[in-house]
XYZ file of N, CA and C in Angstrom:
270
model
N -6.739 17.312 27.835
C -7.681 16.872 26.816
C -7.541 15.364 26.653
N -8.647 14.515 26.545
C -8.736 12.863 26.454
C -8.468 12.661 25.401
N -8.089 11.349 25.286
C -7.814 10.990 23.849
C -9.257 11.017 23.112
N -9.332 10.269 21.797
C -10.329 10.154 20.660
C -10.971 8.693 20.994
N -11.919 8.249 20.793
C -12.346 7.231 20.547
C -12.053 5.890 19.577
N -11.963 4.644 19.596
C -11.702 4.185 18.464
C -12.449 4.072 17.547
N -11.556 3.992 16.518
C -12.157 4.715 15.136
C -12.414 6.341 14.919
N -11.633 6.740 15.463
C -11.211 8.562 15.524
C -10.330 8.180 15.500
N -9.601 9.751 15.272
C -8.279 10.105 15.271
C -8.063 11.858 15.714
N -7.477 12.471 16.540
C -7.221 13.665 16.332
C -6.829 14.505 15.177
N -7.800 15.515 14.804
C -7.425 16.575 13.485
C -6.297 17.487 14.674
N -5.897 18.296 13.250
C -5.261 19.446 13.803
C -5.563 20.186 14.730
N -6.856 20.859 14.295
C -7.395 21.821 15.317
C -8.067 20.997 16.929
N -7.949 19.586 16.983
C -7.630 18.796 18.383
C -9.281 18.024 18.436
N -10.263 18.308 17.491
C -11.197 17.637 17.295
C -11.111 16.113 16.697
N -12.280 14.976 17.400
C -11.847 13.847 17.496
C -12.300 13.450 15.309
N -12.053 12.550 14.727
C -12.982 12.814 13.530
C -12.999 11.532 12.990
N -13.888 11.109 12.245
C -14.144 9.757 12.190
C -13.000 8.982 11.207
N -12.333 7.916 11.552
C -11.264 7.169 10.220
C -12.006 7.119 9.018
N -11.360 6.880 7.738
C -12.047 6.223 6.723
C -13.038 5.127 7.074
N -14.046 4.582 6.464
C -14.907 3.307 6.573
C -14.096 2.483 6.412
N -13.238 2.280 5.814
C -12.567 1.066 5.230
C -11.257 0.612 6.638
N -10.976 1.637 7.678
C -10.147 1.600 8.922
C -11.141 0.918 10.257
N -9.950 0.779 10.626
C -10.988 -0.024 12.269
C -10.218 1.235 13.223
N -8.716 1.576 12.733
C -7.811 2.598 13.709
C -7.230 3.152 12.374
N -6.852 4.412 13.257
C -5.993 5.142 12.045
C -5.218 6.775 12.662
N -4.313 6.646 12.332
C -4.087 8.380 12.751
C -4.176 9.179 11.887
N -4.703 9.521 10.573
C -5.296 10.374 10.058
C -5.745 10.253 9.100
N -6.143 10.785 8.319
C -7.241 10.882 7.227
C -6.880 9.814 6.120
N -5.721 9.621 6.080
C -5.048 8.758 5.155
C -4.245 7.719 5.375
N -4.166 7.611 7.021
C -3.134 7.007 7.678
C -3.459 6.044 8.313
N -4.228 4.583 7.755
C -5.219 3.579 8.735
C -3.966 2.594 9.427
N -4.109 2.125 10.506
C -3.547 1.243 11.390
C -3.606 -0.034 11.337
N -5.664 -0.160 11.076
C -5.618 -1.365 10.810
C -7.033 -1.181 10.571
N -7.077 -2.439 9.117
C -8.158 -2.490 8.183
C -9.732 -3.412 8.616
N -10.326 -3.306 8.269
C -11.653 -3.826 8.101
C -12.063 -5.000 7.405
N -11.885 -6.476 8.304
C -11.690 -7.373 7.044
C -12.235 -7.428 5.641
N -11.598 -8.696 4.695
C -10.994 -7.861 3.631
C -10.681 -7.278 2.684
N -9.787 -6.605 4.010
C -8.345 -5.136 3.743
C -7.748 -5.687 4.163
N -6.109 -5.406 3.138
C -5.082 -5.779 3.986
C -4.213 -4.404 3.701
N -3.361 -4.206 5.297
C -2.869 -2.812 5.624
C -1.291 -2.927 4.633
N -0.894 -1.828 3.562
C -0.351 -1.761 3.196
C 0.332 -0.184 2.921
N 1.504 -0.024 3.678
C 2.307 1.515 3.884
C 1.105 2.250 4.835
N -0.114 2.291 5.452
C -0.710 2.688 5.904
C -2.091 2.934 4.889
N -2.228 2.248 4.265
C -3.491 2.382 2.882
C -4.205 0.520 3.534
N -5.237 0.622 3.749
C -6.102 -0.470 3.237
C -6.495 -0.606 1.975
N -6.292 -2.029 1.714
C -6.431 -2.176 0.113
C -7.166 -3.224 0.080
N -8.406 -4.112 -0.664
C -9.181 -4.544 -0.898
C -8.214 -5.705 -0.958
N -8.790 -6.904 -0.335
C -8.073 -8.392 0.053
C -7.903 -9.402 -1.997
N -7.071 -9.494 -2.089
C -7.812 -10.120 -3.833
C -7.346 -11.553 -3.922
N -8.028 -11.773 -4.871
C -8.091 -13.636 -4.553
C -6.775 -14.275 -5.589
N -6.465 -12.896 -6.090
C -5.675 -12.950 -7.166
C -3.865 -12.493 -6.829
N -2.916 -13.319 -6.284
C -2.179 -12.772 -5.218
C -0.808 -11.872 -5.751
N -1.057 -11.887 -7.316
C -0.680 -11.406 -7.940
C -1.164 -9.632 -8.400
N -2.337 -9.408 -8.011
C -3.388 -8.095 -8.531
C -2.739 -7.417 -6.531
N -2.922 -6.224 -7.331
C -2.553 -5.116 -6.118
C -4.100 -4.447 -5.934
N -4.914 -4.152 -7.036
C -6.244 -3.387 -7.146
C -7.517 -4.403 -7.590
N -8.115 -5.039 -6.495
C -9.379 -5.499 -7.353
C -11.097 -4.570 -7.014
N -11.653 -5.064 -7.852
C -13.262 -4.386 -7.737
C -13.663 -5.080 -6.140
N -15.172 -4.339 -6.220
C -15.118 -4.787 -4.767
C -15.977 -6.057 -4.779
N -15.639 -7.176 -6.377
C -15.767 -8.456 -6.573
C -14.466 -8.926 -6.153
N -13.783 -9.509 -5.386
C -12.420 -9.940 -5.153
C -11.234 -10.819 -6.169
N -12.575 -11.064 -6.808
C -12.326 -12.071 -8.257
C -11.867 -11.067 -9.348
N -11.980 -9.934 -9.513
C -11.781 -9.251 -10.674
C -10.502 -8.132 -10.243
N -9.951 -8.514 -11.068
C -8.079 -7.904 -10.810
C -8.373 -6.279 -12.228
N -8.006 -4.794 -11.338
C -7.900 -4.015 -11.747
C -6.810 -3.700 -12.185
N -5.553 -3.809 -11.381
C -3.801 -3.404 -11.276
C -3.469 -4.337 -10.660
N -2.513 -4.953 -11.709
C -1.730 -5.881 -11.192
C 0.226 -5.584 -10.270
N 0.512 -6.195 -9.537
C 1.516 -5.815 -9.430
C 2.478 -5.196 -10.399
N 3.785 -5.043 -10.646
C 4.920 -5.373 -11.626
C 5.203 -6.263 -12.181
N 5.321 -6.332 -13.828
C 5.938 -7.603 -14.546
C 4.602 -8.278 -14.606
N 3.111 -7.911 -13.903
C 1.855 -8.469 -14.882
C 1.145 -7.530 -15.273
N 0.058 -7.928 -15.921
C -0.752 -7.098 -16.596
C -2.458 -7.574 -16.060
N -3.165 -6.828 -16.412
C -4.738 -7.112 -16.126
C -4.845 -7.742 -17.606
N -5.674 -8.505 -17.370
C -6.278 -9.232 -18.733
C -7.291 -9.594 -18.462
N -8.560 -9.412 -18.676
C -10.091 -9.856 -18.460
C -10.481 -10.139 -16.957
N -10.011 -9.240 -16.101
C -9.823 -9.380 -14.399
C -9.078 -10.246 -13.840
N -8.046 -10.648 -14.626
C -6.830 -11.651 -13.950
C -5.455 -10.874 -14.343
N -4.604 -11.262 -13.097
C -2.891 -10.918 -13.796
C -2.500 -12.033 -14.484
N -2.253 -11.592 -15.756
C -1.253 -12.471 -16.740
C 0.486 -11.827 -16.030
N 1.249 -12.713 -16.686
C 2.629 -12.269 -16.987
C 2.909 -11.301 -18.283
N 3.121 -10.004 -18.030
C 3.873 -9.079 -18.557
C 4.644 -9.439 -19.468
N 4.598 -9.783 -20.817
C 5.818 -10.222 -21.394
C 6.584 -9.055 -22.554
N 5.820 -7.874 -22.743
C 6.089 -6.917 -23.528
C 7.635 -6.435 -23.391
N 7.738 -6.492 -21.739
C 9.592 -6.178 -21.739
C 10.690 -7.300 -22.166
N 10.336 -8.335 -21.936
C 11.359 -9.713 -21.970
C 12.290 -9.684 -23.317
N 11.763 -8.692 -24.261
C 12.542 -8.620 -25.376
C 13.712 -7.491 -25.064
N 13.640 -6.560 -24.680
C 14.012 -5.297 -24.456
C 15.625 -5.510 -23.912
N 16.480 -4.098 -24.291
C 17.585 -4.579 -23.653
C 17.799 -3.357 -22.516
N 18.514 -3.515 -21.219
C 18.680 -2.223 -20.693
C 19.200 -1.300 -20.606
């Protein structure tokens, strides 16, 4: 049996099946190789490129920050600094 095409991937049952839109390669349904500019490939997830280098999640405006990493927060589509813990003891 031949391989898949790019932008396939083999399912289980050995049928070729199309990657996510957001993949250029991928080995499975959830598993992209490499992203669609931008995306940048992260644990095997394409994630929307953000202008914000601090935001992990933006809209698919690049300018507007959904989830910010750790230690910030979203604030009106930007990461601020997190300061709610800085008091806290551990």
């Amino acid at each position: 049996m031949g391989g898949c095409l790019s932008g396939t991937y083999r399912s289980g049952d050995g049928s070729c099946v199309n990657c996510p839109s957001i993949c250029i390669s991928c080995t499975g349904a959830k598993l992209c190789t490499e992203c669609i500019p931008g995306y940048d490939l992260v644990s095997g997830v394409c994630q929307k490129w953000c202008t914000d280098s601090n935001c992990f999640d933006c809209s698919s405006n690049s300018d507007y920050c959904k989830e910010c990493y750790a230690g910030y927060e979203a604030s009106d589509g930007k990461c601020v600094e997190d300061l709610t813990c800085n008091n806290s003891t551990k």
